[in-house]
N, C-alpha and C. Protein backbone atom coordinates (compact mmCIF):
# COMPACT_ATOMS: atom_id res chain seq x y z
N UNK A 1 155.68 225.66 256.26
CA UNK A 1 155.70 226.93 255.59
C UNK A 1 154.60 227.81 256.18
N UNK A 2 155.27 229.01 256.73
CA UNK A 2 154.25 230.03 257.25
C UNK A 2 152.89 230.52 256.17
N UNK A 3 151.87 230.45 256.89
CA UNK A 3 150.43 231.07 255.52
C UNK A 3 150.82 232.64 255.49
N UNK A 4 151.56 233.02 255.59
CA UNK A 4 151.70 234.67 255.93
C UNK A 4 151.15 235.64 257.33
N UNK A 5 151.48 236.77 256.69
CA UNK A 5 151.11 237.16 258.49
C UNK A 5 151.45 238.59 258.53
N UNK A 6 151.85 239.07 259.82
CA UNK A 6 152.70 240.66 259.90
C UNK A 6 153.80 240.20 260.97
N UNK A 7 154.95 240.69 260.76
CA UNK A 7 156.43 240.32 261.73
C UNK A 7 156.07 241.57 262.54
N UNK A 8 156.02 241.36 263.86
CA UNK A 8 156.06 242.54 264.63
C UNK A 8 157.18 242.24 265.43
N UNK A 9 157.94 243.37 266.19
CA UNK A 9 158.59 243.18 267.22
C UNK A 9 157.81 242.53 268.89
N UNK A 10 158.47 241.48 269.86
CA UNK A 10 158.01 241.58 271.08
C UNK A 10 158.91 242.71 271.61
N UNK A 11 158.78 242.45 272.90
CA UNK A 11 158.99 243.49 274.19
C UNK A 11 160.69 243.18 274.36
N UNK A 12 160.81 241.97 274.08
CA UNK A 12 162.29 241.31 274.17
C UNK A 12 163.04 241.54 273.05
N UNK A 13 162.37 242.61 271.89
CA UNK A 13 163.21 242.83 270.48
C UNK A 13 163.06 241.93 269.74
N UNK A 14 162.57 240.61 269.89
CA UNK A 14 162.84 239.39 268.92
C UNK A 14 161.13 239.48 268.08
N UNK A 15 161.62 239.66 266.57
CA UNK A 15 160.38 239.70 265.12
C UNK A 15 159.89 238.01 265.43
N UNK A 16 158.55 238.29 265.36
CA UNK A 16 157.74 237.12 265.52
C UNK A 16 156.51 237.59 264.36
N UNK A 17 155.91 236.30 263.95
CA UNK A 17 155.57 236.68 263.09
C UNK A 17 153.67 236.43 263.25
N UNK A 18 153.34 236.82 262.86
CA UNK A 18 151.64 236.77 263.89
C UNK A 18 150.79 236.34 262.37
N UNK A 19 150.35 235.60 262.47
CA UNK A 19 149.45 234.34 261.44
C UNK A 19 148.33 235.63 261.13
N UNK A 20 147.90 235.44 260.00
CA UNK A 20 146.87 236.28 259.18
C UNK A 20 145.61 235.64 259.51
N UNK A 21 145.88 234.41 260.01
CA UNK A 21 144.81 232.81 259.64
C UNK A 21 144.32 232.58 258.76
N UNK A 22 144.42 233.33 257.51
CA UNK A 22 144.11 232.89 256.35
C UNK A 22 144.91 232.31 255.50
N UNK A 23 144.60 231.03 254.92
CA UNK A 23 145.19 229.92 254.35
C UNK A 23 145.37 230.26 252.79
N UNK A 24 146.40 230.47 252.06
CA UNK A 24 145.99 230.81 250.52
C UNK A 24 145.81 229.79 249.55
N UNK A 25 145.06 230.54 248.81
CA UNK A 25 144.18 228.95 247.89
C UNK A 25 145.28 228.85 246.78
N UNK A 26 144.67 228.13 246.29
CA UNK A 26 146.32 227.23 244.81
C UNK A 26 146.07 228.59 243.92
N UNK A 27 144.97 228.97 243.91
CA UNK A 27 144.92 230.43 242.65
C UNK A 27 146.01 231.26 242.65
N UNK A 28 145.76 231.77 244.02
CA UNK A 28 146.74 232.29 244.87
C UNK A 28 148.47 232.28 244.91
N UNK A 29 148.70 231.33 244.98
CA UNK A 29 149.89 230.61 245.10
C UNK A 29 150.79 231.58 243.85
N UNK A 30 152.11 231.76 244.63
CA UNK A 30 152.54 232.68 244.02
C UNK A 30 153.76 231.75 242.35
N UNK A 31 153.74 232.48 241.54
CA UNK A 31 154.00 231.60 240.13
C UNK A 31 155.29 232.00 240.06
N UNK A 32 156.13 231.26 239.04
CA UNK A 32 157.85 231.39 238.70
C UNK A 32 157.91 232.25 238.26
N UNK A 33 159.04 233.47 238.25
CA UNK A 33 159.49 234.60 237.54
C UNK A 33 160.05 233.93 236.48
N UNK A 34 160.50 234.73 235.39
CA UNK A 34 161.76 234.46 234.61
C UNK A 34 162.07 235.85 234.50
N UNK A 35 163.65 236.00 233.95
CA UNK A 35 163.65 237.85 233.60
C UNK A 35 164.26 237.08 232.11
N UNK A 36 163.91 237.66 231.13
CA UNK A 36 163.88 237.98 229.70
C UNK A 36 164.18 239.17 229.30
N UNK A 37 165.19 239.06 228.26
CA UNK A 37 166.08 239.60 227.58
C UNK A 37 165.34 240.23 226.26
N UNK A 38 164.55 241.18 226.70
CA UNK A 38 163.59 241.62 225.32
C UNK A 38 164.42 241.46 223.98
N UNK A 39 165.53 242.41 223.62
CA UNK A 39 165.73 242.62 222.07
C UNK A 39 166.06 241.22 221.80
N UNK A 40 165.94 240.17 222.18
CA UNK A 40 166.18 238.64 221.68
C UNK A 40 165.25 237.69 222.18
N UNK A 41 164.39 238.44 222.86
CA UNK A 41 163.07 237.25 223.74
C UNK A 41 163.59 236.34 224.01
N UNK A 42 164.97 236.00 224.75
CA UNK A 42 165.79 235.19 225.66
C UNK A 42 165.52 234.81 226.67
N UNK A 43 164.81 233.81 227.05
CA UNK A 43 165.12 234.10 229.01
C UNK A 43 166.57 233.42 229.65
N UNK A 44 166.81 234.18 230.59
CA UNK A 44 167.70 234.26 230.86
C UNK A 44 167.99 232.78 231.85
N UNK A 45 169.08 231.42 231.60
CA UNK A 45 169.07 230.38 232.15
C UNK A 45 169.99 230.16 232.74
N UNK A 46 171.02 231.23 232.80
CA UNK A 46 172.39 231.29 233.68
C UNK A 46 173.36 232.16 233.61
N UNK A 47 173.87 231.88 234.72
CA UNK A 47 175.35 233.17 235.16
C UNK A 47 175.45 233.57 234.32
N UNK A 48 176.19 232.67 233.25
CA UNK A 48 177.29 233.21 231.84
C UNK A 48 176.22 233.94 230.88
N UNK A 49 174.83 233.79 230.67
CA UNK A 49 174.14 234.06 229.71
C UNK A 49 173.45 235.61 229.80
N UNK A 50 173.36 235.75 231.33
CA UNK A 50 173.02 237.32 231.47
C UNK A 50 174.06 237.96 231.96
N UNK A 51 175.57 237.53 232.21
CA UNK A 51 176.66 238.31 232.48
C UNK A 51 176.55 238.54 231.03
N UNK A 52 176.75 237.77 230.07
CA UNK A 52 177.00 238.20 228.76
C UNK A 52 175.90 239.43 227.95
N UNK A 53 174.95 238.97 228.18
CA UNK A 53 173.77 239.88 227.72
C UNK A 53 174.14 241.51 228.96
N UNK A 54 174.66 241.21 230.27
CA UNK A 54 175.08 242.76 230.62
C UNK A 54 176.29 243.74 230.63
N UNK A 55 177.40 242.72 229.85
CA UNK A 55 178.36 243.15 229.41
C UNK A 55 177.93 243.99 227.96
N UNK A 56 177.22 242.96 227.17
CA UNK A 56 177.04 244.08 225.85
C UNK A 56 176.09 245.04 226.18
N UNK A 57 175.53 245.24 227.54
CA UNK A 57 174.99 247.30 227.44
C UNK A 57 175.81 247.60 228.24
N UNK A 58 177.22 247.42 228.62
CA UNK A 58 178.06 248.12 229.59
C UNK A 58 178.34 247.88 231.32
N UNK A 59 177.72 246.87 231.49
CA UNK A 59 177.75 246.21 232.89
C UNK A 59 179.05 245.59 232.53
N UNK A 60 179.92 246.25 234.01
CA UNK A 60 181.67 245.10 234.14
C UNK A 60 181.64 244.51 235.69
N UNK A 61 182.48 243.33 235.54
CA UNK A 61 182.71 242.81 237.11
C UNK A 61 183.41 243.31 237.82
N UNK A 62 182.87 243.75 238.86
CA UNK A 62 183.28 244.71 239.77
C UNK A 62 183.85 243.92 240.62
N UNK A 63 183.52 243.04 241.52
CA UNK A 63 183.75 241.92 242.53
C UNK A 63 183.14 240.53 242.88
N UNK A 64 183.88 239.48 242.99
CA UNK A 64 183.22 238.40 242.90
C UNK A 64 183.89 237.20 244.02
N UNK A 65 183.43 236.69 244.64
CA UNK A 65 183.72 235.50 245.57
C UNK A 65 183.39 234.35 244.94
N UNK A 66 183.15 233.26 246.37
CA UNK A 66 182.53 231.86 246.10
C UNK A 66 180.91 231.78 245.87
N UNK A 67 180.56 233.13 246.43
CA UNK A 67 178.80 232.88 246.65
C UNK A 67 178.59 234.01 245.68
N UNK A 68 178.64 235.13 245.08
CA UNK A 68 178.82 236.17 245.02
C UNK A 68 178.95 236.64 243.68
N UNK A 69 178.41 237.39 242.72
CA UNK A 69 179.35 238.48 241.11
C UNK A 69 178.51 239.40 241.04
N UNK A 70 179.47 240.55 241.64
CA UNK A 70 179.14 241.73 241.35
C UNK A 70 179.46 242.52 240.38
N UNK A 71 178.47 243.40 239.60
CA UNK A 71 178.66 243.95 238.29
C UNK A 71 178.06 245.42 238.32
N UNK A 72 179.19 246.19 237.73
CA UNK A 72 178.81 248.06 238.27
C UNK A 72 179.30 248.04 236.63
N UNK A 73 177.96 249.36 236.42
CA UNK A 73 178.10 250.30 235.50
C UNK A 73 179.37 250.73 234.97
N UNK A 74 179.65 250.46 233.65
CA UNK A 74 180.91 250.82 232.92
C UNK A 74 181.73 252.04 233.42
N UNK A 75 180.81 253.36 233.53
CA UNK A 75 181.28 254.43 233.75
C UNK A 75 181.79 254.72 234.93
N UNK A 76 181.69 254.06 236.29
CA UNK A 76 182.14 254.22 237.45
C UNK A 76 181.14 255.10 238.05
N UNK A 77 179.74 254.52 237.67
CA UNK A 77 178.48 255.13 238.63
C UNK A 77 178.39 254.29 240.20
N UNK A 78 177.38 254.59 240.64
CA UNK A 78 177.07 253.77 241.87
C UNK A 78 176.39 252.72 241.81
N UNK A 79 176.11 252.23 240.64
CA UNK A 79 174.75 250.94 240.69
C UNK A 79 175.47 249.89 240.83
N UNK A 80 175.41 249.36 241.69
CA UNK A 80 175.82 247.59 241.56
C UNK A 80 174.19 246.48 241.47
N UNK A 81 175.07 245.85 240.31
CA UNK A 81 174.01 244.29 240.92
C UNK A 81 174.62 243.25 241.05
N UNK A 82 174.32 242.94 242.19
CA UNK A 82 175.05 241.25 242.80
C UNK A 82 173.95 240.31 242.68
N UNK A 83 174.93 239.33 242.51
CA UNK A 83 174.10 237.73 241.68
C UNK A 83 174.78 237.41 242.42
N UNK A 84 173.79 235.98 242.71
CA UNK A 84 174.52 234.39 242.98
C UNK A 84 175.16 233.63 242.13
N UNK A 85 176.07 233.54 242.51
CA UNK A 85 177.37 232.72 241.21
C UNK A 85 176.45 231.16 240.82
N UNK A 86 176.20 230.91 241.85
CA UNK A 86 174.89 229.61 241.56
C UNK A 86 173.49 229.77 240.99
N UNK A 87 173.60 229.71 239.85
CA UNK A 87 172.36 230.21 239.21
C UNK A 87 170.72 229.55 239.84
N UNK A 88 170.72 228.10 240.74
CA UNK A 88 169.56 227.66 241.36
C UNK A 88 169.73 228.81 242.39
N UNK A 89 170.71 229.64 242.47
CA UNK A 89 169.53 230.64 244.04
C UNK A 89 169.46 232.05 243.52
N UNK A 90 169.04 231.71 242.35
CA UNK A 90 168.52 233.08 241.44
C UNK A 90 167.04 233.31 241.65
N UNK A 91 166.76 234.45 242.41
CA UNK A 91 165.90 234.68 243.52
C UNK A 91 164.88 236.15 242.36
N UNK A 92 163.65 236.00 242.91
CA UNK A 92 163.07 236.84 242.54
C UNK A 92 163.72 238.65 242.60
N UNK A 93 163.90 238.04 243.83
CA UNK A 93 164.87 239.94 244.13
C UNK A 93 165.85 239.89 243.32
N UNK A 94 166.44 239.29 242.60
CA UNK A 94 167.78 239.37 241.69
C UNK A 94 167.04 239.97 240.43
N UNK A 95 165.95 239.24 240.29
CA UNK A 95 164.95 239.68 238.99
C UNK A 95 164.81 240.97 238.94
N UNK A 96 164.22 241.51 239.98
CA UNK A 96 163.45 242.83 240.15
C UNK A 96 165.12 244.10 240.15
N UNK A 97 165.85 243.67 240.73
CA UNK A 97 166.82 244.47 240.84
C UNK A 97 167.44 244.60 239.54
N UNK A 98 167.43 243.97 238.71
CA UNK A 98 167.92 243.93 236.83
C UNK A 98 167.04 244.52 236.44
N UNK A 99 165.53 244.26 236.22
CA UNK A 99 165.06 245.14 235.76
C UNK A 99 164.81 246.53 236.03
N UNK A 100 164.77 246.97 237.37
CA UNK A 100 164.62 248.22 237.86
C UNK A 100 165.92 249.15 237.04
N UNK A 101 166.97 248.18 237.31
CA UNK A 101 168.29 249.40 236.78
C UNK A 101 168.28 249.27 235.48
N UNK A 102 167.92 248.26 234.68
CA UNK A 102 167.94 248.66 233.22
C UNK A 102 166.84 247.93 232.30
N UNK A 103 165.78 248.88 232.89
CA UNK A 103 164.31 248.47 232.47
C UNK A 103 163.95 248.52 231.25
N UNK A 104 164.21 248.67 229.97
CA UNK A 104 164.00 248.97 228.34
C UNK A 104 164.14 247.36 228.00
N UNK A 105 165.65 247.22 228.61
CA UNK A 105 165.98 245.74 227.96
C UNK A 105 165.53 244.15 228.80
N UNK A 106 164.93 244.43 230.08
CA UNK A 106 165.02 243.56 230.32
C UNK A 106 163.56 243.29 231.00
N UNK A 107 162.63 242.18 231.14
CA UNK A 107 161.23 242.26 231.87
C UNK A 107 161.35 241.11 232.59
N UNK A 108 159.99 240.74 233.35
CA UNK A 108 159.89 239.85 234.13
C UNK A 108 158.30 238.93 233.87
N UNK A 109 158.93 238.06 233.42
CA UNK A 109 157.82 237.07 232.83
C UNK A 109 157.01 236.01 233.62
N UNK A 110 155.98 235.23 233.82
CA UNK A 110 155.65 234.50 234.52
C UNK A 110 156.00 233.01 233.53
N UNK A 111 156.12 232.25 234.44
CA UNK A 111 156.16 231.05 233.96
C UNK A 111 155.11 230.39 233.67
């Protein structure tokens, strides 16, 4: 696992990633999200439980595969949010992208 760094481009186009050399201490070490469902202090533990919690403020399935469920605004706005149908690759960016679009109801908790 890389200690972090800055990705620069070489001369050949290919992102390489150039070591900070600083090692981060356990303080450091970055902690579990959860996103929580304020009006019920829920956290949220799978597909079915925050499809359901975004169906009742108006989130519908827009499109969905094997890897994939996408869910757009009732009204036929532009917001989509896509999830992993596999709730283990429920990723911090999935977090941040729920709360950004419908920030009242929903936060991001540490574990």
């Amino acid at each position: 696992m890389a200690a972090g760094g800055v990705w620069v481009f070489r001369e050949d186009g290919v992102m390489e990633l150039k070591s900070a050399g600083v090692q981060p201490s356990a303080a450091a070490a970055p902690s579990k999200k959860a996103l929580v469902y304020v009006p019920a202090n829920e956290t949220m533990r799978s597909l079915e439980a925050l499809e359901q919690r975004l169906g009742s403020l108006g989130w519908e399935r827009y499109y969905e595969n094997r890897d994939i469920v996408q869910l757009h605004w009732h009204d036929g706005g532009v917001d989509l949010i896509a999830l992993p149908r596999d709730f283990a690759r429920f990723r911090s960016t999935h977090i941040f992208e729920i709360v950004k679009k419908i920030k009242p109801e929903f936060k991001v908790r540490s574990l």
